Each structure stands twice: as structure tokens, then as C-alpha cells.
Amino acid sequence: MTNTTQPTIVVATDKDHAARCTADLIHETVRENPSSVLGLATGGTPVGVYRLMVERFQAGELDFSKVTTFNLDEYVGLGPEHDQSYRYFMQQQLFDHVNVVQESTYVPNGLASNIEKHVAEYEEQILQAGGIDLQLLGIGNNGHIAFNEPGSPIDSRTRLVDLTEDTIEANSRFFESAAEVPRHAITMGIGTILEARRIVLMATGKSKAKVVQSAIEGPADPSNPASLLQGHARLTFVLDPESASELSL
Ligand code: GLP
């Protein structure tokens, strides 16, 4: 039997509209179930989404008091005080501005002394929380999701990974130089991500157009990790016109 599940593709009018569409999906999830478990992403793409979530919280429209969050990934070697760590990013962008219980926000610990033990615990914590209701994803220029680089297996779990030169180069814009970008990260696996009940992948900008096209219309192949999401029962792509420009919609 072939898998005929098709993703929902939302092409927003622009980047800001894409952020609103994505925030609406998260909003709907939390409204339906105030104890939702959200999987969160870092990077430039979701910044507008978090801004809207903060605004909606301040307007009394969104309540995070019962929400639990799990972030996708973290650089190895960077602690919460480092301004390029993903824990720091999440505090700045979202957690410090809403009423989420800080102990209910999980981000892999880049300073864990025993990474093998830590990643097993992270998987266990997701299970204990009841699994992820909605997982937000961005996409790297090479198709990576979280830090699952090309070649990552579809059944991979939370683990220690090496970053590719492409990713180090792409992420060096946030650091003083490429030499300062960590070479390793802890990332949820593709298998971990696929267990989320709903997946929302947001992409904006021309630089993502080709990789988005092959993720959606190409074969499901580890050379483009995002293509391995194909067939998930509840998968939504939220795109702006530039990132959608190579699609044959
Ligand atoms: C990083 C993160 C990914 C993110 C990607 C794209 O490498 N680990 O989770 O999706 O970059 O980032 P941006 O949204 O800045 O393009």
C-alpha cells in the first residue's frame, strides 16, 4: 500500500504573515489543550512567531501556565549564559516574557558531562510528558531539521552529532567567526520528531526555495532530512512566497 498522506501547504503573503499563520497553529493547540506539550525550534525563522506569542500572552489571549516545552537541539559546549546557546535564545525570545513554568521548559544541556545519559533522559522526559503535541521546525539550507544533517537516519533518536561545514558556515553569522561555532550538538532525532502528533515546518526566504521544493516534491531520502517528514499524518508547511517559489503548486 502506498502512503497517500499529503502535507498541508500554506503559502502566506509574506514573512510576517507566515509568522502569524504559524503562531495561530500553536495558539489553536494551546487553546484546545492548555496542558499542551510544544516542541520548539531556534534560528532566525521562528523569531516573529515567538514575538507574536509574547504579544498574545500580554494581551491575555494565551496562557502558558500549564504548557511544557521541549527544544530540538543545543550546541555542545555552550551553557545557558552563552548568548549563542539555544537555551539563552529561548529565554530571550520567549520564556522570560510569558508565564511558562521554567522547570517545564526543556532544552538539551550543552554542558552535560555524560551526554549519552543525558540524551536518554531527554527522550524519557518527552515520553513522561505524554509526547509532543505540536513540533515547530525550521529548515537548514542543506535540508537539516534540528541538527539532523544529511544522512541522518529516519529512525534516529536524540543524540550527539557532528555539524557539517555547511551548517557551521551558515550559523557563523551569529558568531564572531566560523572558528567559534561549536562543531558538535545534541539534537532530537528524526524518529523523535516524527512521533510528534503535529509537525509545523516554517520556512522563509529565497535561500530555502530549493531545499523546500525537494523536501516536499522530491523523494523521501536522508540526503534531504526534511523530506523524511513526508507521510507524517499531520504535517504542515508554512512558507512565504520566496521559499515556496520552486514548488510546482
Ligand atoms: C539551525 C537550527 C535549526 C534551524 C536552522 C535554520 O542550524 N539547528 O533548528 O531550523 O538553523 O535556521 P534559520 O531559521 O536561521 O534559517
mmCIF file of C-alpha atoms and ligand atoms in Angstrom:
data_model
loop_
_atom_site.group_PDB
_atom_site.id
_atom_site.type_symbol
_atom_site.label_atom_id
_atom_site.label_comp_id
_atom_site.label_asym_id
_atom_site.label_seq_id
_atom_site.Cartn_x
_atom_site.Cartn_y
_atom_site.Cartn_z
ATOM 1 C CA MET A 1 0.000 0.000 0.000
ATOM 2 C CA THR A 2 1.412 3.410 -0.857
ATOM 3 C CA ASN A 3 1.307 6.201 1.661
ATOM 4 C CA THR A 4 -1.034 8.863 0.310
ATOM 5 C CA THR A 5 -0.934 11.268 3.263
ATOM 6 C CA GLN A 6 -0.251 14.689 1.830
ATOM 7 C CA PRO A 7 1.092 17.614 3.821
ATOM 8 C CA THR A 8 -0.862 20.833 4.154
ATOM 9 C CA ILE A 9 0.996 23.654 2.434
ATOM 10 C CA VAL A 10 0.231 27.203 3.497
ATOM 11 C CA VAL A 11 1.777 29.911 1.330
ATOM 12 C CA ALA A 12 1.481 33.128 3.289
ATOM 13 C CA THR A 13 1.516 36.561 1.690
ATOM 14 C CA ASP A 14 4.872 37.453 3.253
ATOM 15 C CA LYS A 15 7.250 36.583 6.093
ATOM 16 C CA ASP A 16 5.146 38.367 8.742
ATOM 17 C CA HIS A 17 2.018 36.610 7.588
ATOM 18 C CA ALA A 18 3.906 33.278 7.740
ATOM 19 C CA ALA A 19 4.768 34.057 11.368
ATOM 20 C CA ARG A 20 1.094 34.835 12.085
ATOM 21 C CA CYS A 21 -0.086 31.607 10.448
ATOM 22 C CA THR A 22 2.450 29.616 12.488
ATOM 23 C CA ALA A 23 1.560 31.422 15.726
ATOM 24 C CA ASP A 24 -2.122 30.704 15.002
ATOM 25 C CA LEU A 25 -1.445 26.963 14.782
ATOM 26 C CA ILE A 26 0.392 26.992 18.112
ATOM 27 C CA HIS A 27 -2.313 29.194 19.624
ATOM 28 C CA GLU A 28 -5.034 26.786 18.481
ATOM 29 C CA THR A 29 -3.132 23.847 20.014
ATOM 30 C CA VAL A 30 -2.779 25.560 23.404
ATOM 31 C CA ARG A 31 -6.396 26.777 23.353
ATOM 32 C CA GLU A 32 -7.657 23.254 22.674
ATOM 33 C CA ASN A 33 -5.424 21.783 25.356
ATOM 34 C CA PRO A 34 -3.927 24.211 27.899
ATOM 35 C CA SER A 35 -1.550 21.434 29.055
ATOM 36 C CA SER A 36 -0.052 21.050 25.592
ATOM 37 C CA VAL A 37 3.483 19.859 25.054
ATOM 38 C CA LEU A 38 5.156 22.089 22.479
ATOM 39 C CA GLY A 39 8.320 21.215 20.587
ATOM 40 C CA LEU A 40 10.202 24.428 19.867
ATOM 41 C CA ALA A 41 12.871 25.488 17.397
ATOM 42 C CA THR A 42 15.555 28.152 17.267
ATOM 43 C CA GLY A 43 17.098 30.031 14.338
ATOM 44 C CA GLY A 44 16.093 33.252 12.636
ATOM 45 C CA THR A 45 12.893 31.853 11.152
ATOM 46 C CA PRO A 46 10.724 31.491 14.285
ATOM 47 C CA VAL A 47 11.675 34.829 15.882
ATOM 48 C CA GLY A 48 8.499 36.508 14.578
ATOM 49 C CA VAL A 49 6.412 33.609 15.868
ATOM 50 C CA TYR A 50 7.774 33.994 19.390
ATOM 51 C CA ARG A 51 7.217 37.760 19.258
ATOM 52 C CA LEU A 52 3.546 37.138 18.470
ATOM 53 C CA MET A 53 3.244 34.547 21.222
ATOM 54 C CA VAL A 54 4.599 37.088 23.728
ATOM 55 C CA GLU A 55 2.190 39.753 22.433
ATOM 56 C CA ARG A 56 -0.736 37.389 22.686
ATOM 57 C CA PHE A 57 0.271 36.429 26.218
ATOM 58 C CA GLN A 58 0.496 40.107 27.181
ATOM 59 C CA ALA A 59 -2.934 40.698 25.668
ATOM 60 C CA GLY A 60 -4.312 37.894 27.842
ATOM 61 C CA GLU A 61 -5.063 35.677 24.842
ATOM 62 C CA LEU A 62 -2.530 32.930 25.515
ATOM 63 C CA ASP A 63 -1.779 31.169 28.779
ATOM 64 C CA PHE A 64 1.395 29.092 29.123
ATOM 65 C CA SER A 65 0.957 28.204 32.796
ATOM 66 C CA LYS A 66 0.295 24.521 32.070
ATOM 67 C CA VAL A 67 2.376 24.205 28.905
ATOM 68 C CA THR A 68 5.523 22.079 28.717
ATOM 69 C CA THR A 69 8.157 22.748 26.061
ATOM 70 C CA PHE A 70 10.961 20.683 24.570
ATOM 71 C CA ASN A 71 13.541 22.291 22.338
ATOM 72 C CA LEU A 72 15.023 20.463 19.416
ATOM 73 C CA ASP A 73 18.707 21.000 19.957
ATOM 74 C CA GLU A 74 21.668 22.686 21.605
ATOM 75 C CA TYR A 75 25.328 23.307 20.819
ATOM 76 C CA VAL A 76 27.752 21.154 22.782
ATOM 77 C CA GLY A 77 29.995 23.306 24.953
ATOM 78 C CA LEU A 78 27.670 26.310 25.281
ATOM 79 C CA GLY A 79 25.962 26.908 28.616
ATOM 80 C CA PRO A 80 22.757 28.854 29.312
ATOM 81 C CA GLU A 81 24.707 32.090 29.851
ATOM 82 C CA HIS A 82 26.350 31.979 26.424
ATOM 83 C CA ASP A 83 24.482 34.352 24.141
ATOM 84 C CA GLN A 84 24.605 31.893 21.248
ATOM 85 C CA SER A 85 23.289 28.930 23.212
ATOM 86 C CA TYR A 86 19.793 27.852 22.301
ATOM 87 C CA ARG A 87 18.757 27.979 25.983
ATOM 88 C CA TYR A 88 19.753 31.649 26.034
ATOM 89 C CA PHE A 89 17.863 32.259 22.777
ATOM 90 C CA MET A 90 14.684 30.704 24.152
ATOM 91 C CA GLN A 91 14.856 32.689 27.397
ATOM 92 C CA GLN A 92 15.324 35.927 25.440
ATOM 93 C CA GLN A 93 12.752 35.255 22.758
ATOM 94 C CA LEU A 94 10.003 33.587 24.764
ATOM 95 C CA PHE A 95 10.425 32.024 28.181
ATOM 96 C CA ASP A 96 11.388 35.190 30.095
ATOM 97 C CA HIS A 97 8.331 37.024 28.771
ATOM 98 C CA VAL A 98 5.487 34.567 29.311
ATOM 99 C CA ASN A 99 4.066 32.628 32.255
ATOM 100 C CA VAL A 100 5.543 29.243 31.365
ATOM 101 C CA VAL A 101 6.878 27.400 34.425
ATOM 102 C CA GLN A 102 10.656 27.497 33.918
ATOM 103 C CA GLU A 103 11.010 23.886 35.154
ATOM 104 C CA SER A 104 8.640 22.834 32.370
ATOM 105 C CA THR A 105 10.969 24.191 29.670
ATOM 106 C CA TYR A 106 13.400 21.570 28.449
ATOM 107 C CA VAL A 107 16.399 22.339 26.241
ATOM 108 C CA PRO A 108 19.215 19.793 25.830
ATOM 109 C CA ASN A 109 22.113 20.666 28.116
ATOM 110 C CA GLY A 110 25.182 21.555 26.049
ATOM 111 C CA LEU A 111 27.357 21.188 29.148
ATOM 112 C CA ALA A 112 26.121 17.713 30.163
ATOM 113 C CA SER A 113 29.079 15.711 31.471
ATOM 114 C CA ASN A 114 27.584 12.413 30.365
ATOM 115 C CA ILE A 115 25.913 13.107 27.032
ATOM 116 C CA GLU A 116 24.825 9.523 26.455
ATOM 117 C CA LYS A 117 22.928 9.507 29.748
ATOM 118 C CA HIS A 118 21.553 12.990 29.135
ATOM 119 C CA VAL A 119 20.084 12.172 25.715
ATOM 120 C CA ALA A 120 18.428 9.017 27.049
ATOM 121 C CA GLU A 121 16.896 11.098 29.860
ATOM 122 C CA TYR A 122 15.693 13.704 27.347
ATOM 123 C CA GLU A 123 13.825 11.035 25.400
ATOM 124 C CA GLU A 124 12.377 9.718 28.658
ATOM 125 C CA GLN A 125 11.244 13.204 29.711
ATOM 126 C CA ILE A 126 9.377 13.627 26.407
ATOM 127 C CA LEU A 127 7.633 10.308 26.996
ATOM 128 C CA GLN A 128 6.810 11.183 30.615
ATOM 129 C CA ALA A 129 5.258 14.444 29.427
ATOM 130 C CA GLY A 130 2.952 12.411 27.164
ATOM 131 C CA GLY A 131 4.752 13.105 23.881
ATOM 132 C CA ILE A 132 4.862 16.277 21.808
ATOM 133 C CA ASP A 133 1.546 17.720 20.601
ATOM 134 C CA LEU A 134 2.989 20.198 18.132
ATOM 135 C CA GLN A 135 6.573 20.316 16.920
ATOM 136 C CA LEU A 136 7.731 23.529 15.298
ATOM 137 C CA LEU A 137 10.608 23.149 12.836
ATOM 138 C CA GLY A 138 12.769 25.368 10.677
ATOM 139 C CA ILE A 139 14.917 24.010 7.877
ATOM 140 C CA GLY A 140 18.624 24.431 7.228
ATOM 141 C CA ASN A 141 19.982 25.369 3.811
ATOM 142 C CA ASN A 142 21.025 21.734 3.365
ATOM 143 C CA GLY A 143 17.651 20.357 4.487
ATOM 144 C CA HIS A 144 18.643 19.720 8.076
ATOM 145 C CA ILE A 145 15.877 19.667 10.669
ATOM 146 C CA ALA A 146 17.010 20.444 14.211
ATOM 147 C CA PHE A 147 20.653 19.349 13.801
ATOM 148 C CA ASN A 148 19.855 16.209 11.827
ATOM 149 C CA GLU A 149 22.285 16.720 8.994
ATOM 150 C CA PRO A 150 22.048 14.975 5.587
ATOM 151 C CA GLY A 151 22.471 11.226 6.048
ATOM 152 C CA SER A 152 20.637 11.146 9.378
ATOM 153 C CA PRO A 153 18.523 8.003 9.602
ATOM 154 C CA ILE A 154 14.732 8.236 9.712
ATOM 155 C CA ASP A 155 14.691 6.310 12.992
ATOM 156 C CA SER A 156 17.401 8.393 14.699
ATOM 157 C CA ARG A 157 16.830 9.451 18.307
ATOM 158 C CA THR A 158 18.132 12.277 20.487
ATOM 159 C CA ARG A 159 21.927 12.067 20.246
ATOM 160 C CA LEU A 160 25.298 13.750 19.885
ATOM 161 C CA VAL A 161 26.045 14.812 16.284
ATOM 162 C CA ASP A 162 28.812 16.466 14.287
ATOM 163 C CA LEU A 163 27.818 19.613 12.412
ATOM 164 C CA THR A 164 28.623 19.822 8.713
ATOM 165 C CA GLU A 165 30.842 22.541 7.260
ATOM 166 C CA ASP A 166 27.718 23.944 5.512
ATOM 167 C CA THR A 167 25.919 24.398 8.791
ATOM 168 C CA ILE A 168 28.968 25.802 10.586
ATOM 169 C CA GLU A 169 29.301 28.309 7.763
ATOM 170 C CA ALA A 170 25.571 29.190 7.763
ATOM 171 C CA ASN A 171 25.457 29.610 11.540
ATOM 172 C CA SER A 172 28.729 31.562 11.727
ATOM 173 C CA ARG A 173 26.680 34.719 11.062
ATOM 174 C CA PHE A 174 25.688 34.635 14.720
ATOM 175 C CA PHE A 175 29.271 34.215 15.994
ATOM 176 C CA GLU A 176 32.398 36.394 15.719
ATOM 177 C CA SER A 177 33.844 33.910 13.235
ATOM 178 C CA ALA A 178 33.291 30.407 11.873
ATOM 179 C CA ALA A 179 36.073 29.193 14.183
ATOM 180 C CA GLU A 180 33.849 29.953 17.192
ATOM 181 C CA VAL A 181 30.901 27.873 16.024
ATOM 182 C CA PRO A 182 30.749 24.646 18.041
ATOM 183 C CA ARG A 183 31.477 21.512 15.997
ATOM 184 C CA HIS A 184 29.033 19.274 17.841
ATOM 185 C CA ALA A 185 25.463 19.457 19.001
ATOM 186 C CA ILE A 186 22.799 17.479 20.808
ATOM 187 C CA THR A 187 19.708 17.055 18.675
ATOM 188 C CA MET A 188 16.396 15.286 18.835
ATOM 189 C CA GLY A 189 16.423 12.574 16.181
ATOM 190 C CA ILE A 190 14.224 12.357 13.121
ATOM 191 C CA GLY A 191 12.451 9.397 14.721
ATOM 192 C CA THR A 192 11.844 11.523 17.829
ATOM 193 C CA ILE A 193 10.446 14.388 15.725
ATOM 194 C CA LEU A 194 8.200 12.057 13.702
ATOM 195 C CA GLU A 195 6.488 10.941 16.922
ATOM 196 C CA ALA A 196 5.069 14.452 17.445
ATOM 197 C CA ARG A 197 1.318 14.435 16.868
ATOM 198 C CA ARG A 198 1.530 17.500 14.670
ATOM 199 C CA ILE A 199 4.523 18.960 12.815
ATOM 200 C CA VAL A 200 4.713 22.529 11.503
ATOM 201 C CA LEU A 201 7.737 23.373 9.374
ATOM 202 C CA MET A 202 8.174 27.073 8.716
ATOM 203 C CA ALA A 203 10.498 28.434 6.038
ATOM 204 C CA THR A 204 11.045 31.890 4.635
ATOM 205 C CA GLY A 205 13.347 33.421 2.028
ATOM 206 C CA LYS A 206 14.700 32.556 -1.382
ATOM 207 C CA SER A 207 17.685 30.641 0.042
ATOM 208 C CA LYS A 208 15.290 27.928 1.267
ATOM 209 C CA ALA A 209 13.329 27.564 -2.002
ATOM 210 C CA LYS A 210 15.257 24.609 -3.488
ATOM 211 C CA VAL A 211 15.522 22.623 -0.304
ATOM 212 C CA VAL A 212 11.804 23.193 0.469
ATOM 213 C CA GLN A 213 10.909 22.046 -3.044
ATOM 214 C CA SER A 214 12.907 18.839 -2.717
ATOM 215 C CA ALA A 215 11.578 18.227 0.819
ATOM 216 C CA ILE A 216 8.001 18.385 -0.458
ATOM 217 C CA GLU A 217 8.214 17.145 -4.038
ATOM 218 C CA GLY A 218 11.384 15.085 -4.100
ATOM 219 C CA PRO A 219 11.764 11.505 -2.906
ATOM 220 C CA ALA A 220 11.950 10.869 0.837
ATOM 221 C CA ASP A 221 15.695 10.467 1.185
ATOM 222 C CA PRO A 222 18.211 11.039 4.017
ATOM 223 C CA SER A 223 20.182 13.364 1.690
ATOM 224 C CA ASN A 224 17.460 15.903 2.485
ATOM 225 C CA PRO A 225 16.445 15.204 6.098
ATOM 226 C CA ALA A 226 13.262 17.319 5.838
ATOM 227 C CA SER A 227 11.990 15.015 3.085
ATOM 228 C CA LEU A 228 11.821 12.234 5.695
ATOM 229 C CA LEU A 229 8.823 14.042 7.203
ATOM 230 C CA GLN A 230 6.756 13.014 4.155
ATOM 231 C CA GLY A 231 3.944 10.705 5.155
ATOM 232 C CA HIS A 232 3.547 12.133 8.668
ATOM 233 C CA ALA A 233 -0.180 12.158 9.389
ATOM 234 C CA ARG A 234 -0.364 15.837 10.349
ATOM 235 C CA LEU A 235 2.351 17.810 8.631
ATOM 236 C CA THR A 236 2.005 21.490 7.703
ATOM 237 C CA PHE A 237 4.498 23.628 5.805
ATOM 238 C CA VAL A 238 4.102 27.354 6.383
ATOM 239 C CA LEU A 239 6.003 29.199 3.657
ATOM 240 C CA ASP A 240 6.415 32.712 2.373
ATOM 241 C CA PRO A 241 6.239 33.273 -1.409
ATOM 242 C CA GLU A 242 10.062 33.202 -1.780
ATOM 243 C CA SER A 243 10.593 29.874 -0.042
ATOM 244 C CA ALA A 244 7.614 28.446 -1.990
ATOM 245 C CA SER A 245 8.837 29.760 -5.333
ATOM 246 C CA GLU A 246 10.279 26.466 -6.639
ATOM 247 C CA LEU A 247 7.159 24.428 -5.858
ATOM 248 C CA SER A 248 5.070 23.258 -8.790
ATOM 249 C CA LEU A 249 1.846 24.082 -6.905
HETATM 250 C C1 GLP B 1 19.920 25.852 12.928
HETATM 251 C C2 GLP B 1 18.962 25.061 13.832
HETATM 252 C C3 GLP B 1 17.746 24.580 13.087
HETATM 253 C C4 GLP B 1 17.185 25.682 12.224
HETATM 254 C C5 GLP B 1 18.185 26.068 11.183
HETATM 255 C C6 GLP B 1 17.717 27.155 10.238
HETATM 256 O O1 GLP B 1 21.010 25.144 12.475
HETATM 257 N N1 GLP B 1 19.580 23.968 14.482
HETATM 258 O O2 GLP B 1 16.772 24.096 14.021
HETATM 259 O O3 GLP B 1 15.990 25.258 11.610
HETATM 260 O O4 GLP B 1 19.387 26.512 11.824
HETATM 261 O O5 GLP B 1 17.901 28.413 10.788
HETATM 262 P P1 GLP B 1 17.283 29.745 10.243
HETATM 263 O O6 GLP B 1 15.865 29.742 10.681
HETATM 264 O O7 GLP B 1 18.091 30.824 10.921
HETATM 265 O O8 GLP B 1 17.451 29.725 8.777
#
